[in-house]
């Protein structure tokens, strides 16, 4: 009987993934099962995905504040809250897919909450060192690390969503273009819809940032949309998967999980300042390398897309 239950539940859990191949090992075996259980609870409570995103943001912001104190017990409490925030961050998307309530507004709120969490982390780590008498240069170090973090996360998210756009059919609505967003933004007025216009302004800026970091991927997506109208040919889909799949594991290193593990380890030895250096040196080196690889891949796929259209 238990085996039957597990077998029956597996497809439901899978239905809350964007795609299995873009999920990391830690996500698949830790966060996604917890997120799936939470999503079921939130569904019964009739909570919205955006509401869950806000809860995740609150947990994460408080966690960042607890990193301010040079007390391991307090820091561990922050780590627990940080893990809870990440679990809720997984649950909001799973809830949206489970209840068929995926929306652009939900994605925007989720993105804002994610940014607020790490702003809190960087801010409170900086204050921790300033109030201990460190040089004001720590502010520049933290700012450089924070900007690097934002750019790396934006590019990694764009790479993943573009992969889903070309390889799967389940997440094409997640990849917005700045031109579409700009058009929707101009339709809104600050007087009639100030909240929606503000959210769209933030999201438009984030999307522009992504497209600037990956101009060839943007061109590839635009050409594919123009030539194939969203129906990606099997030859292009297969080629995209073959070229992009090996890089997914490296892009995942620029997302949340690895940062949290490194931050936790450094907090345990009371040296979180090295988290800034981890962001600036090894992650930026990886980032530059992946941007170069991405550019070459997109150029190759662009030729395939154009030749495929010509041959038809």
PDB file of C-alpha atoms in Angstrom:
ATOM      1  CA  UNK A   1       0.000   0.000   0.000  1.00  0.00           C
ATOM      2  CA  UNK A   2       2.672   2.599   0.858  1.00  0.00           C
ATOM      3  CA  UNK A   3       4.495   1.815  -2.399  1.00  0.00           C
ATOM      4  CA  UNK A   4       1.291   2.464  -4.329  1.00  0.00           C
ATOM      5  CA  UNK A   5       0.864   5.787  -2.550  1.00  0.00           C
ATOM      6  CA  UNK A   6       4.422   6.847  -3.373  1.00  0.00           C
ATOM      7  CA  UNK A   7       4.000   5.739  -6.974  1.00  0.00           C
ATOM      8  CA  UNK A   8       0.767   7.716  -7.271  1.00  0.00           C
ATOM      9  CA  UNK A   9       2.258  10.812  -5.635  1.00  0.00           C
ATOM     10  CA  UNK A  10       5.365  10.946  -7.850  1.00  0.00           C
ATOM     11  CA  UNK A  11       3.606  12.310 -10.954  1.00  0.00           C
ATOM     12  CA  UNK A  12       1.967  15.010  -8.805  1.00  0.00           C
ATOM     13  CA  UNK A  13       5.332  16.123  -7.484  1.00  0.00           C
ATOM     14  CA  UNK A  14       6.755  16.095 -10.998  1.00  0.00           C
ATOM     15  CA  UNK A  15       3.852  18.244 -12.162  1.00  0.00           C
ATOM     16  CA  UNK A  16       5.073  21.036  -9.876  1.00  0.00           C
ATOM     17  CA  UNK A  17       8.565  21.097 -11.441  1.00  0.00           C
ATOM     18  CA  UNK A  18       9.323  23.419 -14.315  1.00  0.00           C
ATOM     19  CA  UNK A  19      11.399  20.593 -15.780  1.00  0.00           C
ATOM     20  CA  UNK A  20      13.416  17.913 -14.031  1.00  0.00           C
ATOM     21  CA  UNK A  21      16.623  18.649 -15.916  1.00  0.00           C
ATOM     22  CA  UNK A  22      16.863  22.226 -14.606  1.00  0.00           C
ATOM     23  CA  UNK A  23      16.512  21.134 -10.981  1.00  0.00           C
ATOM     24  CA  UNK A  24      19.635  20.637  -8.868  1.00  0.00           C
ATOM     25  CA  UNK A  25      20.185  17.553  -6.715  1.00  0.00           C
ATOM     26  CA  UNK A  26      19.573  19.500  -3.504  1.00  0.00           C
ATOM     27  CA  UNK A  27      16.335  20.884  -4.936  1.00  0.00           C
ATOM     28  CA  UNK A  28      15.092  17.524  -6.173  1.00  0.00           C
ATOM     29  CA  UNK A  29      15.673  15.615  -2.957  1.00  0.00           C
ATOM     30  CA  UNK A  30      15.204  18.308  -0.322  1.00  0.00           C
ATOM     31  CA  UNK A  31      13.460  21.522  -1.315  1.00  0.00           C
ATOM     32  CA  UNK A  32      11.012  20.157  -3.891  1.00  0.00           C
ATOM     33  CA  UNK A  33       9.521  17.442  -1.625  1.00  0.00           C
ATOM     34  CA  UNK A  34       9.186  19.962   1.215  1.00  0.00           C
ATOM     35  CA  UNK A  35       7.839  22.571  -1.194  1.00  0.00           C
ATOM     36  CA  UNK A  36       5.305  20.105  -2.570  1.00  0.00           C
ATOM     37  CA  UNK A  37       4.008  19.338   0.922  1.00  0.00           C
ATOM     38  CA  UNK A  38       3.854  23.058   1.741  1.00  0.00           C
ATOM     39  CA  UNK A  39       2.083  23.776  -1.560  1.00  0.00           C
ATOM     40  CA  UNK A  40      -0.619  21.263  -0.655  1.00  0.00           C
ATOM     41  CA  UNK A  41      -1.047  22.882   2.769  1.00  0.00           C
ATOM     42  CA  UNK A  42      -1.200  26.373   1.267  1.00  0.00           C
ATOM     43  CA  UNK A  43      -3.694  25.190  -1.353  1.00  0.00           C
ATOM     44  CA  UNK A  44      -5.991  23.919   1.397  1.00  0.00           C
ATOM     45  CA  UNK A  45      -5.590  27.259   3.181  1.00  0.00           C
ATOM     46  CA  UNK A  46      -6.415  29.034  -0.111  1.00  0.00           C
ATOM     47  CA  UNK A  47      -3.246  31.090   0.016  1.00  0.00           C
ATOM     48  CA  UNK A  48      -2.018  32.729  -3.173  1.00  0.00           C
ATOM     49  CA  UNK A  49       1.470  32.071  -4.602  1.00  0.00           C
ATOM     50  CA  UNK A  50       2.262  35.770  -4.151  1.00  0.00           C
ATOM     51  CA  UNK A  51       1.325  35.505  -0.475  1.00  0.00           C
ATOM     52  CA  UNK A  52       3.719  32.580  -0.056  1.00  0.00           C
ATOM     53  CA  UNK A  53       6.448  34.607  -1.822  1.00  0.00           C
ATOM     54  CA  UNK A  54       5.937  37.431   0.677  1.00  0.00           C
ATOM     55  CA  UNK A  55       6.231  34.974   3.578  1.00  0.00           C
ATOM     56  CA  UNK A  56       9.465  33.675   2.078  1.00  0.00           C
ATOM     57  CA  UNK A  57      10.737  37.233   1.828  1.00  0.00           C
ATOM     58  CA  UNK A  58       9.898  37.984   5.466  1.00  0.00           C
ATOM     59  CA  UNK A  59      11.666  34.833   6.690  1.00  0.00           C
ATOM     60  CA  UNK A  60      14.722  35.660   4.578  1.00  0.00           C
ATOM     61  CA  UNK A  61      14.924  39.326   5.620  1.00  0.00           C
ATOM     62  CA  UNK A  62      14.771  38.330   9.295  1.00  0.00           C
ATOM     63  CA  UNK A  63      17.451  35.694   8.645  1.00  0.00           C
ATOM     64  CA  UNK A  64      19.699  38.385   7.178  1.00  0.00           C
ATOM     65  CA  UNK A  65      19.213  40.502  10.281  1.00  0.00           C
ATOM     66  CA  UNK A  66      20.263  37.589  12.526  1.00  0.00           C
ATOM     67  CA  UNK A  67      23.570  37.366  10.627  1.00  0.00           C
ATOM     68  CA  UNK A  68      24.411  40.810  12.025  1.00  0.00           C
ATOM     69  CA  UNK A  69      25.187  39.360  15.465  1.00  0.00           C
ATOM     70  CA  UNK A  70      28.527  37.725  16.271  1.00  0.00           C
ATOM     71  CA  UNK A  71      26.835  34.899  18.104  1.00  0.00           C
ATOM     72  CA  UNK A  72      26.774  31.444  16.585  1.00  0.00           C
ATOM     73  CA  UNK A  73      23.471  30.447  18.177  1.00  0.00           C
ATOM     74  CA  UNK A  74      21.777  33.541  16.745  1.00  0.00           C
ATOM     75  CA  UNK A  75      23.440  32.918  13.371  1.00  0.00           C
ATOM     76  CA  UNK A  76      22.202  29.307  13.368  1.00  0.00           C
ATOM     77  CA  UNK A  77      18.679  30.591  14.016  1.00  0.00           C
ATOM     78  CA  UNK A  78      19.182  32.800  10.961  1.00  0.00           C
ATOM     79  CA  UNK A  79      20.327  29.807   8.915  1.00  0.00           C
ATOM     80  CA  UNK A  80      17.197  27.887   9.884  1.00  0.00           C
ATOM     81  CA  UNK A  81      15.025  30.823   8.854  1.00  0.00           C
ATOM     82  CA  UNK A  82      17.025  31.145   5.619  1.00  0.00           C
ATOM     83  CA  UNK A  83      16.361  27.479   4.772  1.00  0.00           C
ATOM     84  CA  UNK A  84      12.688  28.027   5.583  1.00  0.00           C
ATOM     85  CA  UNK A  85      12.656  31.050   3.282  1.00  0.00           C
ATOM     86  CA  UNK A  86      14.155  28.987   0.469  1.00  0.00           C
ATOM     87  CA  UNK A  87      11.616  26.203   1.067  1.00  0.00           C
ATOM     88  CA  UNK A  88       8.796  28.750   0.845  1.00  0.00           C
ATOM     89  CA  UNK A  89      10.423  30.206  -2.263  1.00  0.00           C
ATOM     90  CA  UNK A  90      10.202  26.760  -3.872  1.00  0.00           C
ATOM     91  CA  UNK A  91       6.667  26.248  -2.586  1.00  0.00           C
ATOM     92  CA  UNK A  92       5.266  29.413  -4.178  1.00  0.00           C
ATOM     93  CA  UNK A  93       6.056  28.233  -7.697  1.00  0.00           C
ATOM     94  CA  UNK A  94       4.912  24.702  -6.918  1.00  0.00           C
ATOM     95  CA  UNK A  95       1.657  26.081  -5.514  1.00  0.00           C
ATOM     96  CA  UNK A  96       1.144  28.138  -8.677  1.00  0.00           C
ATOM     97  CA  UNK A  97       1.629  25.079 -10.904  1.00  0.00           C
ATOM     98  CA  UNK A  98      -0.398  22.810  -8.626  1.00  0.00           C
ATOM     99  CA  UNK A  99      -3.391  25.176  -8.617  1.00  0.00           C
ATOM    100  CA  UNK A 100      -2.879  26.477 -12.192  1.00  0.00           C
ATOM    101  CA  UNK A 101      -2.428  30.019 -10.906  1.00  0.00           C
ATOM    102  CA  UNK A 102       0.831  30.916 -12.626  1.00  0.00           C
ATOM    103  CA  UNK A 103       1.000  34.600 -13.472  1.00  0.00           C
ATOM    104  CA  UNK A 104       3.427  37.320 -14.384  1.00  0.00           C
ATOM    105  CA  UNK A 105       2.564  39.238 -11.217  1.00  0.00           C
ATOM    106  CA  UNK A 106       3.424  36.189  -9.131  1.00  0.00           C
ATOM    107  CA  UNK A 107       6.810  35.902 -10.844  1.00  0.00           C
ATOM    108  CA  UNK A 108       7.479  39.596 -10.198  1.00  0.00           C
ATOM    109  CA  UNK A 109       6.608  39.371  -6.503  1.00  0.00           C
ATOM    110  CA  UNK A 110       8.761  36.241  -6.193  1.00  0.00           C
ATOM    111  CA  UNK A 111      11.716  38.028  -7.818  1.00  0.00           C
ATOM    112  CA  UNK A 112      11.347  41.082  -5.562  1.00  0.00           C
ATOM    113  CA  UNK A 113      11.191  38.873  -2.459  1.00  0.00           C
ATOM    114  CA  UNK A 114      14.357  37.030  -3.544  1.00  0.00           C
ATOM    115  CA  UNK A 115      16.207  40.309  -4.000  1.00  0.00           C
ATOM    116  CA  UNK A 116      15.075  41.655  -0.632  1.00  0.00           C
ATOM    117  CA  UNK A 117      16.390  38.553   1.131  1.00  0.00           C
ATOM    118  CA  UNK A 118      19.912  38.974  -0.177  1.00  0.00           C
ATOM    119  CA  UNK A 119      19.841  42.756   0.258  1.00  0.00           C
ATOM    120  CA  UNK A 120      19.165  42.027   3.934  1.00  0.00           C
ATOM    121  CA  UNK A 121      22.035  39.505   4.043  1.00  0.00           C
ATOM    122  CA  UNK A 122      24.560  41.884   2.429  1.00  0.00           C
ATOM    123  CA  UNK A 123      23.398  44.886   4.451  1.00  0.00           C
ATOM    124  CA  UNK A 124      23.542  43.162   7.829  1.00  0.00           C
ATOM    125  CA  UNK A 125      26.892  41.484   7.162  1.00  0.00           C
ATOM    126  CA  UNK A 126      28.291  44.904   6.218  1.00  0.00           C
ATOM    127  CA  UNK A 127      26.881  46.500   9.391  1.00  0.00           C
ATOM    128  CA  UNK A 128      28.312  43.622  11.421  1.00  0.00           C
ATOM    129  CA  UNK A 129      31.819  44.519  10.317  1.00  0.00           C
ATOM    130  CA  UNK A 130      31.337  48.289  10.446  1.00  0.00           C
ATOM    131  CA  UNK A 131      30.210  48.184  14.081  1.00  0.00           C
ATOM    132  CA  UNK A 132      33.202  45.998  14.888  1.00  0.00           C
ATOM    133  CA  UNK A 133      35.496  48.768  13.654  1.00  0.00           C
ATOM    134  CA  UNK A 134      36.275  47.565  10.134  1.00  0.00           C
ATOM    135  CA  UNK A 135      37.321  50.009   7.440  1.00  0.00           C
ATOM    136  CA  UNK A 136      34.496  51.753   5.532  1.00  0.00           C
ATOM    137  CA  UNK A 137      35.975  50.008   2.481  1.00  0.00           C
ATOM    138  CA  UNK A 138      33.857  47.035   3.535  1.00  0.00           C
ATOM    139  CA  UNK A 139      30.911  48.962   2.074  1.00  0.00           C
ATOM    140  CA  UNK A 140      32.539  49.017  -1.361  1.00  0.00           C
ATOM    141  CA  UNK A 141      33.413  45.338  -1.080  1.00  0.00           C
ATOM    142  CA  UNK A 142      29.825  44.445  -0.156  1.00  0.00           C
ATOM    143  CA  UNK A 143      28.401  46.657  -2.912  1.00  0.00           C
ATOM    144  CA  UNK A 144      30.635  45.063  -5.553  1.00  0.00           C
ATOM    145  CA  UNK A 145      29.687  41.601  -4.324  1.00  0.00           C
ATOM    146  CA  UNK A 146      25.993  42.504  -4.300  1.00  0.00           C
ATOM    147  CA  UNK A 147      26.058  43.866  -7.847  1.00  0.00           C
ATOM    148  CA  UNK A 148      27.929  40.745  -8.980  1.00  0.00           C
ATOM    149  CA  UNK A 149      25.327  38.593  -7.263  1.00  0.00           C
ATOM    150  CA  UNK A 150      22.458  40.420  -8.978  1.00  0.00           C
ATOM    151  CA  UNK A 151      24.023  40.111 -12.440  1.00  0.00           C
ATOM    152  CA  UNK A 152      24.923  36.449 -11.989  1.00  0.00           C
ATOM    153  CA  UNK A 153      21.459  35.545 -10.710  1.00  0.00           C
ATOM    154  CA  UNK A 154      19.745  37.430 -13.536  1.00  0.00           C
ATOM    155  CA  UNK A 155      21.837  35.701 -16.198  1.00  0.00           C
ATOM    156  CA  UNK A 156      21.380  32.249 -14.630  1.00  0.00           C
ATOM    157  CA  UNK A 157      17.615  32.735 -14.448  1.00  0.00           C
ATOM    158  CA  UNK A 158      17.493  33.881 -18.088  1.00  0.00           C
ATOM    159  CA  UNK A 159      19.580  30.931 -19.244  1.00  0.00           C
ATOM    160  CA  UNK A 160      17.284  28.483 -17.409  1.00  0.00           C
ATOM    161  CA  UNK A 161      14.082  30.059 -18.725  1.00  0.00           C
ATOM    162  CA  UNK A 162      15.438  30.184 -22.263  1.00  0.00           C
ATOM    163  CA  UNK A 163      16.318  26.495 -21.986  1.00  0.00           C
ATOM    164  CA  UNK A 164      12.737  25.775 -20.899  1.00  0.00           C
ATOM    165  CA  UNK A 165      11.417  27.888 -23.770  1.00  0.00           C
ATOM    166  CA  UNK A 166      13.280  25.914 -26.419  1.00  0.00           C
ATOM    167  CA  UNK A 167      13.328  22.424 -24.920  1.00  0.00           C
ATOM    168  CA  UNK A 168       9.955  22.108 -23.156  1.00  0.00           C
ATOM    169  CA  UNK A 169       6.449  23.360 -23.753  1.00  0.00           C
ATOM    170  CA  UNK A 170       5.534  23.905 -20.107  1.00  0.00           C
ATOM    171  CA  UNK A 171       7.227  27.182 -19.247  1.00  0.00           C
ATOM    172  CA  UNK A 172       7.142  29.384 -22.327  1.00  0.00           C
ATOM    173  CA  UNK A 173       5.029  32.011 -20.609  1.00  0.00           C
ATOM    174  CA  UNK A 174       7.819  32.510 -18.035  1.00  0.00           C
ATOM    175  CA  UNK A 175      10.125  34.115 -20.603  1.00  0.00           C
ATOM    176  CA  UNK A 176       9.016  37.691 -21.107  1.00  0.00           C
ATOM    177  CA  UNK A 177      10.641  40.128 -23.496  1.00  0.00           C
ATOM    178  CA  UNK A 178      11.373  43.753 -22.687  1.00  0.00           C
ATOM    179  CA  UNK A 179       9.430  44.911 -25.771  1.00  0.00           C
ATOM    180  CA  UNK A 180       6.263  43.121 -24.589  1.00  0.00           C
ATOM    181  CA  UNK A 181       6.710  44.397 -21.053  1.00  0.00           C
ATOM    182  CA  UNK A 182       7.315  47.952 -22.277  1.00  0.00           C
ATOM    183  CA  UNK A 183       4.092  47.836 -24.275  1.00  0.00           C
ATOM    184  CA  UNK A 184       2.114  46.572 -21.272  1.00  0.00           C
ATOM    185  CA  UNK A 185       3.787  49.137 -19.018  1.00  0.00           C
ATOM    186  CA  UNK A 186       2.710  52.030 -21.247  1.00  0.00           C
ATOM    187  CA  UNK A 187      -0.902  50.846 -21.132  1.00  0.00           C
ATOM    188  CA  UNK A 188      -1.032  51.317 -17.358  1.00  0.00           C
ATOM    189  CA  UNK A 189      -1.351  54.653 -15.575  1.00  0.00           C
ATOM    190  CA  UNK A 190       0.036  55.591 -12.181  1.00  0.00           C
ATOM    191  CA  UNK A 191      -3.351  56.981 -11.158  1.00  0.00           C
ATOM    192  CA  UNK A 192      -5.456  53.907 -12.003  1.00  0.00           C
ATOM    193  CA  UNK A 193      -3.002  51.067 -11.318  1.00  0.00           C
ATOM    194  CA  UNK A 194      -0.003  52.349  -9.310  1.00  0.00           C
ATOM    195  CA  UNK A 195       0.877  48.965  -7.756  1.00  0.00           C
ATOM    196  CA  UNK A 196       0.780  47.042 -11.038  1.00  0.00           C
ATOM    197  CA  UNK A 197       2.712  49.767 -12.837  1.00  0.00           C
ATOM    198  CA  UNK A 198       5.401  49.760 -10.138  1.00  0.00           C
ATOM    199  CA  UNK A 199       5.735  45.968 -10.312  1.00  0.00           C
ATOM    200  CA  UNK A 200       5.946  46.098 -14.092  1.00  0.00           C
ATOM    201  CA  UNK A 201       8.565  48.877 -13.964  1.00  0.00           C
ATOM    202  CA  UNK A 202      10.773  46.751 -11.696  1.00  0.00           C
ATOM    203  CA  UNK A 203      10.272  43.667 -13.836  1.00  0.00           C
ATOM    204  CA  UNK A 204      10.974  45.589 -17.039  1.00  0.00           C
ATOM    205  CA  UNK A 205      14.280  46.789 -15.612  1.00  0.00           C
ATOM    206  CA  UNK A 206      15.186  43.238 -14.539  1.00  0.00           C
ATOM    207  CA  UNK A 207      14.320  41.838 -17.986  1.00  0.00           C
ATOM    208  CA  UNK A 208      16.364  44.509 -19.764  1.00  0.00           C
ATOM    209  CA  UNK A 209      19.288  43.564 -17.552  1.00  0.00           C
ATOM    210  CA  UNK A 210      18.936  39.912 -18.532  1.00  0.00           C
ATOM    211  CA  UNK A 211      18.750  40.700 -22.237  1.00  0.00           C
ATOM    212  CA  UNK A 212      21.828  42.930 -22.035  1.00  0.00           C
ATOM    213  CA  UNK A 213      23.774  40.090 -20.412  1.00  0.00           C
ATOM    214  CA  UNK A 214      22.698  37.582 -23.069  1.00  0.00           C
ATOM    215  CA  UNK A 215      22.081  39.530 -26.294  1.00  0.00           C
ATOM    216  CA  UNK A 216      22.569  36.522 -28.579  1.00  0.00           C
ATOM    217  CA  UNK A 217      20.128  34.413 -26.598  1.00  0.00           C
ATOM    218  CA  UNK A 218      17.620  37.243 -26.925  1.00  0.00           C
ATOM    219  CA  UNK A 219      18.230  37.383 -30.679  1.00  0.00           C
ATOM    220  CA  UNK A 220      17.822  33.608 -30.931  1.00  0.00           C
ATOM    221  CA  UNK A 221      14.527  33.740 -29.042  1.00  0.00           C
ATOM    222  CA  UNK A 222      13.256  36.647 -31.210  1.00  0.00           C
ATOM    223  CA  UNK A 223      14.225  34.889 -34.440  1.00  0.00           C
ATOM    224  CA  UNK A 224      12.633  31.621 -33.297  1.00  0.00           C
ATOM    225  CA  UNK A 225       9.433  33.428 -32.344  1.00  0.00           C
ATOM    226  CA  UNK A 226       9.324  35.153 -35.723  1.00  0.00           C
ATOM    227  CA  UNK A 227      10.127  32.060 -37.774  1.00  0.00           C
ATOM    228  CA  UNK A 228       8.326  29.338 -35.851  1.00  0.00           C
ATOM    229  CA  UNK A 229       5.649  31.228 -33.860  1.00  0.00           C
ATOM    230  CA  UNK A 230       6.385  29.342 -30.653  1.00  0.00           C
ATOM    231  CA  UNK A 231       6.423  25.866 -32.265  1.00  0.00           C
ATOM    232  CA  UNK A 232      10.092  24.962 -31.975  1.00  0.00           C
ATOM    233  CA  UNK A 233      11.146  22.363 -34.601  1.00  0.00           C
ATOM    234  CA  UNK A 234      12.356  19.034 -33.214  1.00  0.00           C
ATOM    235  CA  UNK A 235      15.781  19.468 -34.820  1.00  0.00           C
ATOM    236  CA  UNK A 236      16.346  22.820 -33.086  1.00  0.00           C
ATOM    237  CA  UNK A 237      14.924  21.534 -29.794  1.00  0.00           C
ATOM    238  CA  UNK A 238      17.246  18.519 -29.825  1.00  0.00           C
ATOM    239  CA  UNK A 239      20.265  20.585 -30.763  1.00  0.00           C
ATOM    240  CA  UNK A 240      19.496  23.128 -28.053  1.00  0.00           C
ATOM    241  CA  UNK A 241      19.189  20.404 -25.424  1.00  0.00           C
ATOM    242  CA  UNK A 242      22.477  18.797 -26.497  1.00  0.00           C
ATOM    243  CA  UNK A 243      24.388  22.070 -26.361  1.00  0.00           C
ATOM    244  CA  UNK A 244      22.788  23.633 -23.299  1.00  0.00           C
ATOM    245  CA  UNK A 245      22.293  20.663 -20.958  1.00  0.00           C
ATOM    246  CA  UNK A 246      25.986  20.245 -20.032  1.00  0.00           C
ATOM    247  CA  UNK A 247      26.117  23.891 -18.948  1.00  0.00           C
ATOM    248  CA  UNK A 248      23.066  23.762 -16.672  1.00  0.00           C
ATOM    249  CA  UNK A 249      25.023  22.303 -13.760  1.00  0.00           C
ATOM    250  CA  UNK A 250      27.487  25.215 -13.932  1.00  0.00           C
ATOM    251  CA  UNK A 251      24.751  27.834 -14.131  1.00  0.00           C
ATOM    252  CA  UNK A 252      23.178  26.289 -11.018  1.00  0.00           C
ATOM    253  CA  UNK A 253      26.344  27.217  -9.120  1.00  0.00           C
ATOM    254  CA  UNK A 254      25.363  30.860  -9.641  1.00  0.00           C
ATOM    255  CA  UNK A 255      21.984  30.386  -7.995  1.00  0.00           C
ATOM    256  CA  UNK A 256      20.873  30.293  -4.374  1.00  0.00           C
ATOM    257  CA  UNK A 257      21.908  26.907  -2.965  1.00  0.00           C
ATOM    258  CA  UNK A 258      25.688  27.145  -3.346  1.00  0.00           C
ATOM    259  CA  UNK A 259      25.678  30.674  -1.917  1.00  0.00           C
ATOM    260  CA  UNK A 260      23.753  29.551   1.135  1.00  0.00           C
ATOM    261  CA  UNK A 261      26.082  26.616   1.802  1.00  0.00           C
ATOM    262  CA  UNK A 262      29.190  28.805   1.552  1.00  0.00           C
ATOM    263  CA  UNK A 263      27.625  31.519   3.703  1.00  0.00           C
ATOM    264  CA  UNK A 264      26.625  29.001   6.379  1.00  0.00           C
ATOM    265  CA  UNK A 265      30.110  27.482   6.471  1.00  0.00           C
ATOM    266  CA  UNK A 266      31.705  30.924   6.860  1.00  0.00           C
ATOM    267  CA  UNK A 267      29.256  31.904   9.592  1.00  0.00           C
ATOM    268  CA  UNK A 268      30.209  28.763  11.523  1.00  0.00           C
ATOM    269  CA  UNK A 269      33.846  29.881  11.541  1.00  0.00           C
ATOM    270  CA  UNK A 270      32.833  33.507  12.182  1.00  0.00           C
ATOM    271  CA  UNK A 271      34.386  34.784   8.936  1.00  0.00           C
ATOM    272  CA  UNK A 272      31.422  35.796   6.742  1.00  0.00           C
ATOM    273  CA  UNK A 273      33.476  38.584   5.123  1.00  0.00           C
ATOM    274  CA  UNK A 274      34.974  35.922   2.867  1.00  0.00           C
ATOM    275  CA  UNK A 275      31.503  35.416   1.429  1.00  0.00           C
ATOM    276  CA  UNK A 276      31.967  38.732  -0.395  1.00  0.00           C
ATOM    277  CA  UNK A 277      35.280  37.544  -1.815  1.00  0.00           C
ATOM    278  CA  UNK A 278      33.716  34.221  -2.848  1.00  0.00           C
ATOM    279  CA  UNK A 279      31.147  36.192  -4.799  1.00  0.00           C
ATOM    280  CA  UNK A 280      33.688  38.517  -6.383  1.00  0.00           C
ATOM    281  CA  UNK A 281      36.413  36.093  -7.446  1.00  0.00           C
ATOM    282  CA  UNK A 282      35.422  32.452  -8.111  1.00  0.00           C
ATOM    283  CA  UNK A 283      31.780  33.120  -8.972  1.00  0.00           C
ATOM    284  CA  UNK A 284      32.626  36.061 -11.230  1.00  0.00           C
ATOM    285  CA  UNK A 285      35.274  34.010 -13.031  1.00  0.00           C
ATOM    286  CA  UNK A 286      32.712  31.266 -13.591  1.00  0.00           C
ATOM    287  CA  UNK A 287      30.185  33.883 -14.687  1.00  0.00           C
ATOM    288  CA  UNK A 288      32.467  35.345 -17.354  1.00  0.00           C
ATOM    289  CA  UNK A 289      33.311  31.876 -18.652  1.00  0.00           C
ATOM    290  CA  UNK A 290      29.638  30.893 -18.881  1.00  0.00           C
ATOM    291  CA  UNK A 291      28.720  34.118 -20.680  1.00  0.00           C
ATOM    292  CA  UNK A 292      31.403  33.315 -23.257  1.00  0.00           C
ATOM    293  CA  UNK A 293      30.108  29.744 -23.658  1.00  0.00           C
ATOM    294  CA  UNK A 294      26.539  30.991 -23.878  1.00  0.00           C
ATOM    295  CA  UNK A 295      27.442  33.473 -26.605  1.00  0.00           C
ATOM    296  CA  UNK A 296      29.078  30.772 -28.744  1.00  0.00           C
ATOM    297  CA  UNK A 297      26.175  28.376 -28.214  1.00  0.00           C
ATOM    298  CA  UNK A 298      23.556  30.973 -29.142  1.00  0.00           C
ATOM    299  CA  UNK A 299      25.489  31.910 -32.289  1.00  0.00           C
ATOM    300  CA  UNK A 300      25.605  28.287 -33.388  1.00  0.00           C
ATOM    301  CA  UNK A 301      21.902  27.750 -32.702  1.00  0.00           C
ATOM    302  CA  UNK A 302      20.986  30.950 -34.519  1.00  0.00           C
ATOM    303  CA  UNK A 303      22.592  29.571 -37.694  1.00  0.00           C
ATOM    304  CA  UNK A 304      20.693  26.297 -37.267  1.00  0.00           C
ATOM    305  CA  UNK A 305      17.381  28.110 -36.784  1.00  0.00           C
ATOM    306  CA  UNK A 306      17.891  30.268 -39.866  1.00  0.00           C
ATOM    307  CA  UNK A 307      19.073  27.365 -42.031  1.00  0.00           C
ATOM    308  CA  UNK A 308      16.142  25.242 -40.852  1.00  0.00           C
ATOM    309  CA  UNK A 309      13.710  27.922 -41.955  1.00  0.00           C
ATOM    310  CA  UNK A 310      15.453  28.314 -45.317  1.00  0.00           C
ATOM    311  CA  UNK A 311      15.326  24.572 -45.949  1.00  0.00           C
ATOM    312  CA  UNK A 312      11.567  24.552 -45.436  1.00  0.00           C
TER     313      UNK A 312
END
